[in-house]
CSV table of C-alpha atoms in Angstrom, one decimal:
chain,number,residue,atom,x,y,z
A,1,MET,CA,15.4,4.9,-3.3
A,2,LYS,CA,12.7,7.2,-2.0
A,3,LEU,CA,9.3,5.7,-2.4
A,4,GLN,CA,6.1,7.7,-2.9
A,5,PHE,CA,2.4,7.0,-3.3
A,6,SER,CA,0.2,9.6,-4.8
A,7,GLY,CA,-3.1,8.2,-3.6
A,8,LEU,CA,-4.4,7.4,-0.1
A,9,THR,CA,-3.1,8.2,3.3
A,10,PHE,CA,-4.0,8.7,6.9
A,11,THR,CA,-3.4,11.5,9.3
A,12,SER,CA,-1.1,11.2,12.3
A,13,ILE,CA,1.0,12.9,14.9
A,14,VAL,CA,4.4,11.8,15.8
A,15,MET,CA,4.8,11.0,19.5
A,16,PRO,CA,7.9,9.9,21.5
A,17,PHE,CA,7.7,7.8,24.7
A,18,LEU,CA,10.1,8.8,27.4
A,19,ALA,CA,12.2,6.1,29.0
A,20,LYS,CA,14.4,8.0,31.5
A,21,THR,CA,13.0,6.1,34.5
A,22,GLY,CA,11.5,2.6,35.1
A,23,TYR,CA,8.4,3.7,33.1
A,24,ALA,CA,7.8,5.5,29.9
A,25,ASN,CA,5.1,8.2,30.2
A,26,VAL,CA,2.2,7.9,27.8
A,27,PRO,CA,1.4,11.4,26.5
A,28,GLU,CA,-2.0,13.0,27.2
A,29,ILE,CA,-4.6,12.5,24.5
A,30,SER,CA,-6.1,15.8,23.2
A,31,THR,CA,-9.2,17.1,24.8
A,32,LYS,CA,-10.3,18.9,21.7
A,33,ASN,CA,-12.9,16.2,20.9
A,34,ASP,CA,-14.5,15.5,24.2
A,35,ASP,CA,-17.8,15.0,22.4
A,36,ILE,CA,-16.5,12.1,20.5
A,37,PHE,CA,-16.9,8.6,22.0
A,38,SER,CA,-15.6,5.3,20.8
A,39,LYS,CA,-18.3,2.9,19.7
A,40,ILE,CA,-16.5,-0.2,18.7
A,41,GLY,CA,-18.7,-2.5,16.6
A,42,THR,CA,-20.9,0.3,15.3
A,43,LEU,CA,-20.6,2.8,12.4
A,44,ASP,CA,-18.5,5.2,14.5
A,45,GLN,CA,-15.9,6.8,12.3
A,46,TYR,CA,-13.3,7.6,15.0
A,47,SER,CA,-10.5,5.5,16.4
A,48,GLU,CA,-7.1,6.2,17.8
A,49,THR,CA,-4.2,3.9,17.4
A,50,TYR,CA,-0.6,3.7,18.6
A,51,TYR,CA,1.9,2.2,16.1
A,52,SER,CA,5.5,1.3,16.8
A,53,THR,CA,8.2,-0.7,15.1
A,54,ILE,CA,10.3,-3.2,17.1
A,55,LYS,CA,14.0,-2.8,17.5
A,56,ALA,CA,16.1,-5.4,15.7
A,57,GLU,CA,17.5,-7.1,18.8
A,58,TYR,CA,14.0,-7.8,20.2
A,59,ARG,CA,12.4,-9.1,17.0
A,60,LYS,CA,13.0,-12.7,17.8
A,61,ASP,CA,12.6,-12.4,21.6
A,62,GLU,CA,9.5,-14.5,22.4
A,63,LYS,CA,9.4,-13.3,26.0
A,64,PHE,CA,9.5,-9.7,25.0
A,65,LYS,CA,6.7,-10.2,22.5
A,66,ASN,CA,4.5,-11.9,25.1
A,67,ASN,CA,5.1,-9.1,27.6
A,68,ALA,CA,4.4,-6.4,24.9
A,69,ILE,CA,1.2,-8.0,23.8
A,70,ARG,CA,0.0,-8.5,27.4
A,71,TRP,CA,0.7,-4.8,28.2
A,72,ALA,CA,-0.9,-3.6,25.0
A,73,GLU,CA,-4.1,-5.6,25.7
A,74,SER,CA,-4.3,-3.9,29.2
A,75,ILE,CA,-4.7,-0.5,27.6
A,76,ALA,CA,-6.6,-1.4,24.4
A,77,ALA,CA,-10.3,-0.6,23.8
A,78,ALA,CA,-12.7,-3.5,24.2
A,79,PRO,CA,-12.6,-6.2,22.9
A,80,ARG,CA,-9.0,-5.9,23.9
A,81,GLU,CA,-7.6,-9.0,22.1
A,82,ARG,CA,-9.1,-7.6,18.8
A,83,ASN,CA,-7.6,-4.2,19.2
A,84,VAL,CA,-4.0,-5.3,19.4
A,85,TYR,CA,-2.4,-6.3,16.1
A,86,THR,CA,1.1,-7.4,15.5
A,87,THR,CA,3.1,-7.5,12.2
A,88,GLU,CA,5.2,-10.7,12.5
A,89,SER,CA,6.7,-13.5,10.6
A,90,GLU,CA,8.0,-17.0,11.5
A,91,THR,CA,11.2,-16.1,9.7
A,92,LEU,CA,11.6,-12.4,10.2
A,93,GLY,CA,10.2,-12.2,13.7
A,94,PHE,CA,8.1,-9.7,15.6
A,95,LEU,CA,8.3,-6.5,13.6
A,96,ALA,CA,5.7,-4.0,14.7
A,97,ILE,CA,2.6,-3.5,16.9
A,98,SER,CA,-0.5,-1.4,16.8
A,99,ILE,CA,-2.9,-0.7,19.7
A,100,THR,CA,-6.3,0.9,19.3
A,101,VAL,CA,-7.4,2.7,22.4
A,102,ASP,CA,-10.6,4.4,23.6
A,103,PRO,CA,-10.2,8.1,22.7
A,104,LYS,CA,-11.6,9.2,26.0
A,105,GLN,CA,-8.8,7.4,27.9
A,106,ARG,CA,-6.3,9.5,29.7
A,107,SER,CA,-2.8,8.6,30.9
A,108,ALA,CA,-4.1,8.7,34.4
A,109,THR,CA,-6.4,5.8,33.7
A,110,ARG,CA,-3.9,3.6,31.9
A,111,GLU,CA,-0.7,1.9,33.0
A,112,ARG,CA,2.6,3.5,32.0
A,113,VAL,CA,4.8,1.5,29.6
A,114,PRO,CA,7.0,-0.8,31.6
A,115,LEU,CA,10.7,-0.3,30.8
A,116,ALA,CA,11.0,-4.0,29.9
A,117,VAL,CA,8.5,-3.4,27.1
A,118,ASN,CA,9.4,0.2,26.1
A,119,GLN,CA,13.1,-0.6,25.6
A,120,GLY,CA,12.2,-2.9,22.7
A,121,PHE,CA,10.0,-0.4,20.9
A,122,GLY,CA,11.4,1.7,18.1
A,123,PHE,CA,9.5,5.0,17.7
A,124,TYR,CA,5.8,5.7,18.1
A,125,ARG,CA,3.2,7.4,16.0
A,126,ARG,CA,-0.3,8.2,17.1
A,127,ILE,CA,-2.8,7.7,14.3
A,128,PHE,CA,-6.2,9.3,14.0
A,129,SER,CA,-8.6,7.5,11.7
A,130,ASP,CA,-10.6,10.2,10.1
A,131,ASP,CA,-11.1,13.9,9.4
A,132,LEU,CA,-13.0,14.6,12.7
A,133,TYR,CA,-9.7,15.3,14.4
A,134,PRO,CA,-8.3,18.8,13.6
A,135,ALA,CA,-5.0,17.6,12.0
A,136,LEU,CA,-2.7,20.0,10.3
A,137,PHE,CA,-3.1,18.4,6.8
A,138,LYS,CA,-6.7,19.8,6.6
A,139,TYR,CA,-5.3,23.3,6.3
A,140,ARG,CA,-2.5,22.3,4.0
A,141,PRO,CA,-3.9,19.5,1.9
A,142,PRO,CA,-1.2,17.1,0.5
A,143,GLN,CA,-0.9,16.9,-3.3
A,144,TRP,CA,-2.8,13.7,-3.7
A,145,LEU,CA,-5.9,15.5,-2.2
A,146,GLN,CA,-5.8,18.3,-4.8
A,147,VAL,CA,-7.6,16.4,-7.5
A,148,LYS,CA,-7.9,18.2,-10.9
A,149,PRO,CA,-9.6,17.2,-14.2
A,150,ALA,CA,-7.3,15.5,-16.6
A,151,ALA,CA,-6.3,17.4,-19.7
A,152,PRO,CA,-3.9,16.9,-22.6
A,153,ASP,CA,-0.6,18.8,-22.6
A,154,ASN,CA,-1.8,20.6,-25.8
A,155,PRO,CA,-5.6,21.1,-25.8
A,156,GLN,CA,-5.4,21.7,-29.6
A,157,LYS,CA,-3.7,18.4,-30.2
A,158,PRO,CA,-5.6,15.1,-30.3
A,159,LEU,CA,-4.5,12.4,-27.8
A,160,GLY,CA,-3.9,9.9,-30.5
A,161,ILE,CA,-6.6,7.5,-29.4
A,162,LYS,CA,-8.0,6.2,-32.7
A,163,GLY,CA,-11.8,6.0,-32.7
A,164,ARG,CA,-12.1,7.9,-29.5
A,165,VAL,CA,-15.4,8.6,-27.8
A,166,GLY,CA,-16.0,11.8,-25.9
A,167,LYS,CA,-13.9,14.9,-25.3
A,168,TRP,CA,-10.2,15.2,-25.1
A,169,GLY,CA,-8.8,14.1,-21.8
A,170,GLN,CA,-11.5,11.5,-21.1
A,171,GLU,CA,-10.7,7.8,-20.7
A,172,PRO,CA,-11.3,5.5,-23.6
A,173,THR,CA,-14.8,3.9,-23.5
A,174,ALA,CA,-15.8,0.2,-23.6
A,175,LYS,CA,-16.3,0.6,-27.4
A,176,VAL,CA,-12.6,1.5,-27.8
A,177,PHE,CA,-11.6,-1.6,-26.0
A,178,GLU,CA,-14.0,-3.8,-27.9
A,179,ARG,CA,-12.6,-2.4,-31.2
A,180,ASN,CA,-9.1,-3.3,-30.1
A,181,ALA,CA,-10.2,-6.7,-29.0
A,182,ARG,CA,-11.5,-7.4,-32.5
A,183,ILE,CA,-8.2,-6.3,-34.0
A,184,LEU,CA,-6.2,-8.5,-31.7
A,185,SER,CA,-8.4,-11.6,-32.3
A,186,LYS,CA,-7.8,-11.4,-36.1
A,187,THR,CA,-4.0,-11.3,-35.9
A,188,PRO,CA,-1.4,-14.1,-35.5
A,189,ILE,CA,-0.5,-15.3,-32.0
A,190,GLU,CA,3.1,-14.1,-32.2
A,191,SER,CA,2.2,-10.6,-33.2
A,192,LYS,CA,-0.8,-8.4,-32.6
A,193,ALA,CA,-1.8,-5.2,-34.5
A,194,VAL,CA,-2.4,-2.3,-32.2
A,195,ASN,CA,-3.0,1.4,-32.3
A,196,ASP,CA,-1.8,4.2,-30.1
A,197,ILE,CA,-3.6,3.1,-27.1
A,198,PHE,CA,-1.2,0.2,-26.9
A,199,LEU,CA,1.9,2.4,-27.4
A,200,ASP,CA,3.5,1.2,-24.2
A,201,MET,CA,2.9,-2.5,-25.2
A,202,LYS,CA,4.9,-1.9,-28.4
A,203,THR,CA,7.6,-0.1,-26.5
A,204,ILE,CA,8.4,-3.0,-24.1
A,205,SER,CA,8.7,-5.4,-27.1
A,206,GLN,CA,10.8,-3.0,-29.2
A,207,PRO,CA,14.1,-4.8,-30.3
A,208,PRO,CA,17.4,-2.9,-30.1
A,209,ARG,CA,18.0,-0.4,-33.0
A,210,THR,CA,14.4,-0.7,-34.1
A,211,SER,CA,12.1,2.3,-34.4
A,212,HIS,CA,8.3,2.3,-33.7
A,213,GLN,CA,7.8,2.8,-37.4
A,214,ASP,CA,9.7,-0.4,-38.1
A,215,LEU,CA,7.3,-2.3,-35.8
A,216,GLN,CA,4.5,-1.3,-38.2
A,217,GLY,CA,1.9,-1.2,-35.4
A,218,ARG,CA,2.6,-4.6,-34.0
A,219,PHE,CA,3.2,-5.8,-30.5
A,220,TRP,CA,5.5,-8.9,-30.3
A,221,ASN,CA,5.1,-11.2,-27.4
A,222,TYR,CA,6.2,-14.7,-26.2
A,223,LYS,CA,3.9,-17.6,-27.0
A,224,ARG,CA,3.4,-18.4,-23.3
A,225,PRO,CA,3.8,-15.0,-21.5
A,226,GLY,CA,4.1,-15.5,-17.8
A,227,ASN,CA,3.6,-19.2,-17.9
A,228,GLY,CA,4.5,-20.7,-14.5
A,229,GLN,CA,5.0,-17.3,-12.8
A,230,VAL,CA,3.2,-16.0,-9.7
A,231,VAL,CA,2.7,-12.3,-9.6
A,232,TYR,CA,1.8,-10.7,-6.2
A,233,VAL,CA,0.2,-7.3,-6.8
A,234,ILE,CA,0.4,-5.2,-3.6
A,235,ASP,CA,-2.2,-2.5,-4.1
A,236,THR,CA,-5.7,-1.4,-3.3
A,237,GLY,CA,-7.4,-4.7,-4.4
A,238,CYS,CA,-9.1,-5.5,-7.7
A,239,ASP,CA,-12.6,-5.2,-9.2
A,240,LEU,CA,-13.2,-8.8,-10.4
A,241,ASP,CA,-16.2,-7.6,-12.4
A,242,HIS,CA,-14.1,-5.4,-14.7
A,243,PRO,CA,-13.9,-6.9,-18.2
A,244,GLU,CA,-10.2,-6.3,-18.5
A,245,VAL,CA,-9.4,-8.8,-15.8
A,246,ALA,CA,-12.1,-11.3,-16.6
A,247,ASP,CA,-9.8,-13.9,-18.0
A,248,ILE,CA,-6.9,-13.6,-15.5
A,249,LYS,CA,-5.9,-16.7,-13.5
A,250,PHE,CA,-6.4,-15.4,-10.0
A,251,ARG,CA,-5.5,-17.3,-6.9
A,252,LYS,CA,-8.7,-17.7,-4.9
A,253,ASP,CA,-7.3,-16.6,-1.6
A,254,TRP,CA,-6.3,-13.0,-1.4
A,255,ILE,CA,-3.8,-11.6,1.1
A,256,ASP,CA,-5.0,-8.7,3.3
A,257,GLY,CA,-2.5,-6.4,4.9
A,258,GLY,CA,-3.1,-5.1,8.4
A,259,ALA,CA,-5.9,-5.5,10.9
A,260,GLY,CA,-9.5,-5.3,9.7
A,261,PHE,CA,-10.9,-4.4,13.1
A,262,PRO,CA,-12.1,-2.0,14.3
A,263,SER,CA,-11.6,0.0,11.1
A,264,GLY,CA,-14.6,-1.5,9.3
A,265,GLU,CA,-16.7,1.6,8.9
A,266,VAL,CA,-18.0,3.0,5.6
A,267,THR,CA,-17.2,6.6,4.9
A,268,ASP,CA,-17.6,9.0,2.0
A,269,PHE,CA,-13.8,8.8,1.4
A,270,ASN,CA,-13.0,5.1,1.3
A,271,ASP,CA,-14.7,4.4,-2.0
A,272,ALA,CA,-12.8,7.3,-3.8
A,273,LEU,CA,-9.8,5.3,-4.9
A,274,ASN,CA,-10.7,1.9,-3.4
A,275,VAL,CA,-9.7,-1.0,-5.8
A,276,LYS,CA,-9.5,1.3,-8.9
A,277,HIS,CA,-5.7,1.7,-8.8
A,278,GLY,CA,-5.2,-1.9,-8.0
A,279,THR,CA,-7.5,-3.0,-10.8
A,280,ALA,CA,-5.5,-0.9,-13.3
A,281,VAL,CA,-2.2,-2.4,-12.1
A,282,VAL,CA,-3.6,-6.0,-12.2
A,283,GLY,CA,-4.7,-5.2,-15.8
A,284,ARG,CA,-1.2,-4.2,-16.7
A,285,VAL,CA,0.1,-7.5,-15.4
A,286,ALA,CA,-2.2,-9.9,-17.1
A,287,GLY,CA,-5.2,-8.0,-18.4
A,288,LYS,CA,-7.0,-9.0,-21.6
A,289,HIS,CA,-5.8,-6.1,-23.7
A,290,THR,CA,-3.1,-4.3,-21.7
A,291,GLY,CA,-1.4,-7.2,-19.8
A,292,VAL,CA,2.1,-8.5,-20.5
A,293,ALA,CA,1.9,-11.9,-18.8
A,294,HIS,CA,-1.5,-13.4,-19.7
A,295,ASP,CA,-0.5,-16.9,-18.4
A,296,ALA,CA,0.7,-15.8,-15.0
A,297,GLU,CA,-1.1,-16.6,-11.8
A,298,VAL,CA,-2.1,-13.3,-10.0
A,299,VAL,CA,-2.3,-13.0,-6.2
A,300,VAL,CA,-4.2,-9.9,-5.1
A,301,VAL,CA,-2.6,-8.3,-2.0
A,302,LYS,CA,-5.0,-5.7,-0.6
A,303,MET,CA,-2.9,-3.2,1.4
A,304,ILE,CA,-5.8,-1.0,2.6
A,305,ASN,CA,-7.8,-1.4,5.8
A,306,SER,CA,-11.6,-1.6,5.9
A,307,ARG,CA,-11.9,2.1,5.7
A,308,GLY,CA,-10.2,2.1,2.3
A,309,VAL,CA,-7.1,3.8,3.7
A,310,ILE,CA,-3.5,2.8,3.3
A,311,THR,CA,-1.3,3.1,6.4
A,312,LEU,CA,2.3,2.3,7.1
A,313,GLU,CA,1.0,-0.7,9.0
A,314,THR,CA,-0.9,-2.2,6.1
A,315,ILE,CA,2.0,-1.6,3.7
A,316,MET,CA,4.6,-3.4,5.9
A,317,ASN,CA,2.1,-6.1,6.9
A,318,SER,CA,1.4,-6.8,3.2
A,319,PHE,CA,5.1,-7.3,2.4
A,320,VAL,CA,5.6,-9.6,5.4
A,321,LYS,CA,2.6,-11.8,4.5
A,322,VAL,CA,3.8,-12.0,0.9
A,323,TYR,CA,7.3,-13.0,2.1
A,324,ASP,CA,5.9,-15.8,4.2
A,325,ASP,CA,3.8,-17.0,1.3
A,326,ILE,CA,6.8,-17.2,-1.0
A,327,VAL,CA,8.9,-19.0,1.6
A,328,LYS,CA,6.1,-21.6,1.8
A,329,ASN,CA,6.1,-22.1,-2.0
A,330,PRO,CA,9.9,-22.3,-3.0
A,331,GLU,CA,9.2,-24.1,-6.2
A,332,ARG,CA,7.4,-21.2,-7.9
A,333,ASN,CA,9.1,-18.2,-9.5
A,334,CYS,CA,7.5,-15.1,-8.0
A,335,ILE,CA,7.3,-11.4,-8.9
A,336,VAL,CA,6.2,-8.9,-6.3
A,337,ASN,CA,4.7,-5.7,-7.8
A,338,PHE,CA,4.4,-2.6,-5.6
A,339,SER,CA,3.2,0.4,-7.7
A,340,ALA,CA,3.0,2.6,-4.6
A,341,GLY,CA,5.2,3.8,-1.7
A,342,TRP,CA,5.0,6.2,1.3
A,343,PHE,CA,6.0,9.7,2.2
A,344,THR,CA,8.0,11.0,5.1
A,345,ALA,CA,6.3,12.6,8.1
A,346,ALA,CA,7.7,16.0,7.1
A,347,GLU,CA,6.3,15.7,3.6
A,348,TYR,CA,2.8,15.0,4.9
A,349,GLY,CA,3.0,18.0,7.2
A,350,TRP,CA,2.4,15.9,10.3
A,351,ASP,CA,2.7,17.5,13.7
A,352,GLY,CA,5.7,17.0,15.9
A,353,THR,CA,9.3,18.3,16.0
A,354,ILE,CA,11.7,17.7,13.2
A,355,ASN,CA,13.7,15.4,15.4
A,356,ASP,CA,10.5,13.3,16.2
A,357,GLN,CA,9.6,13.1,12.5
A,358,THR,CA,13.1,12.1,11.5
A,359,ALA,CA,13.4,9.5,14.3
A,360,PHE,CA,10.2,7.8,13.2
A,361,ASP,CA,11.0,7.9,9.5
A,362,LYS,CA,14.4,6.4,10.2
A,363,ALA,CA,12.9,3.6,12.4
A,364,PHE,CA,10.3,2.8,9.8
A,365,ASN,CA,12.6,2.9,6.9
A,366,THR,CA,15.1,0.7,8.7
A,367,LEU,CA,12.3,-1.9,9.2
A,368,ALA,CA,11.4,-1.6,5.5
A,369,LEU,CA,15.0,-2.1,4.4
A,370,TYR,CA,15.3,-5.2,6.7
A,371,ILE,CA,12.2,-6.7,5.0
A,372,PHE,CA,13.4,-5.8,1.4
A,373,MET,CA,16.8,-7.3,2.1
A,374,ALA,CA,15.1,-10.5,3.2
A,375,PHE,CA,13.3,-10.6,-0.2
A,376,ALA,CA,16.6,-10.1,-1.9
A,377,ASP,CA,17.9,-13.3,-0.3
A,378,LEU,CA,15.1,-15.3,-1.8
A,379,PRO,CA,16.3,-17.3,-4.8
A,380,ASN,CA,12.8,-17.3,-6.5
A,381,ALA,CA,11.6,-13.7,-6.0
A,382,ILE,CA,11.9,-10.3,-7.7
A,383,ILE,CA,10.4,-7.1,-6.4
A,384,LEU,CA,9.3,-4.4,-8.8
A,385,VAL,CA,8.6,-0.9,-7.3
A,386,SER,CA,7.4,2.3,-8.9
A,387,ALA,CA,9.9,5.1,-9.5
A,388,GLY,CA,7.5,7.7,-8.2
A,389,ASN,CA,5.2,10.1,-10.1
A,390,GLU,CA,7.3,13.3,-9.6
A,391,SER,CA,10.5,12.6,-7.6
A,392,PRO,CA,13.9,12.3,-9.1
A,393,VAL,CA,14.9,8.8,-10.3
A,394,SER,CA,17.7,8.6,-7.8
A,395,ALA,CA,16.8,9.1,-4.2
A,396,GLN,CA,17.8,7.6,-0.9
A,397,LEU,CA,15.6,5.4,1.2
A,398,TRP,CA,16.1,7.7,4.2
C-alpha cells in the first residue's frame, strides 16, 4: 500500500555517502547561505540534519550502535549529546539515527565516516529545517501547500447541514453542534436521532440489506462502545480545550515522536495545521458527537517536532514508541490509528538523482515494513491507516 499525507512536510536533499575506501566522504554543504549561522538555544530558524536508516544486520549490534553514536557526536553541533537522536527499541533494535550539525561546518573540518560505521548505515538524507534554504519545492509547491477555499460540488445545491449557520462551504458552528447534542440527549441509549451532519455515523451502523431510509435518521451503537480498548492516535496532537473532546478518557502521558531539540523554534508556519488534524481524528475516535468509541482510552501520539513539522524521523519514531508501549501492556486490546502517511522523494520534487531518490525510498520503506510486520505479530494490536486522499485504493509500499 502506498501511504500519503496531505498536510505537513519538510524539505530535503537526498545524499549518498561513498564507501569505496576505508572512509566514506561527507559531501560539501552548500555555500549559498554563508550569512546564516547556527544559534542553538535561540530562536534561530535554521538547522541542518543528516538522517539515515540502519541496515537490518546491524540493528541489534550494540558495538556498532556505540561506535555510530560516538562518531555522530564528534560532528554534531553543540551541545553534541543533544543533537544526536536515535530511533531504537528494546525489541526491534537500533533502527535510525539523525545528526544535527552546524551549517557552517565543512567536510574539511569534520571527520570522514569510518567504514566500520558507514557499512551499517542504509541511505542518507540531508534535511533543511525551513524555507531559508533555496530548495526546489519553493518553485514547484507540493499539492498540500496549494490551499484553496472549500466549496460544495454544486454551488446551487445545499450541503445538507440542517440549521446551518453561514455560507455554503463553511464548517458548522458551535450552535449546530449544540443543537445536535440536545437531540442526542433526548433519545434512548441504544439509538440516537441524527441529521445529515452524522451521515457517516449512520453508515457505519447500517445493517446488511438496510437502506438509510430504513434507519429513519437513527444511529445504532453498542451500549459500551470501546469499553476496555486503548486507541493510539498517531497524528499532530490534540487541542484539549475543544468541546468535542472534553469528555474523552485521555491517558495523561502523551507519546512524542522524534527529538524535540534543537527544533524548538516558533515560526509562522508551524501553527497552520498544528493539532487541528489530530483533534479532528481524536474526535472521530471518541468525540462527544462524532466519536464511535466513547468508552475507549485514548493515547495521543504527537508525530510532529517542535516546529510543528512532520518528518520521516518523527513518523517512524512514533510507531516504535507505540510498539514498545503496547509490548509493556500485553493485557490491553489496542488499536493504532494512523490517518496520515508519507510521499516518495520523487513526488516531493526533492533534489538528487532518480537512483538516489529510489535508494532512500526503498531503505525507508523497508524499515517501515519491518516495523509494521512487528505490529502484525502482536496478539493484542490492530493498525488502521488511511487509504489516501487521492491515490488509487491499491498501491504498493514501494
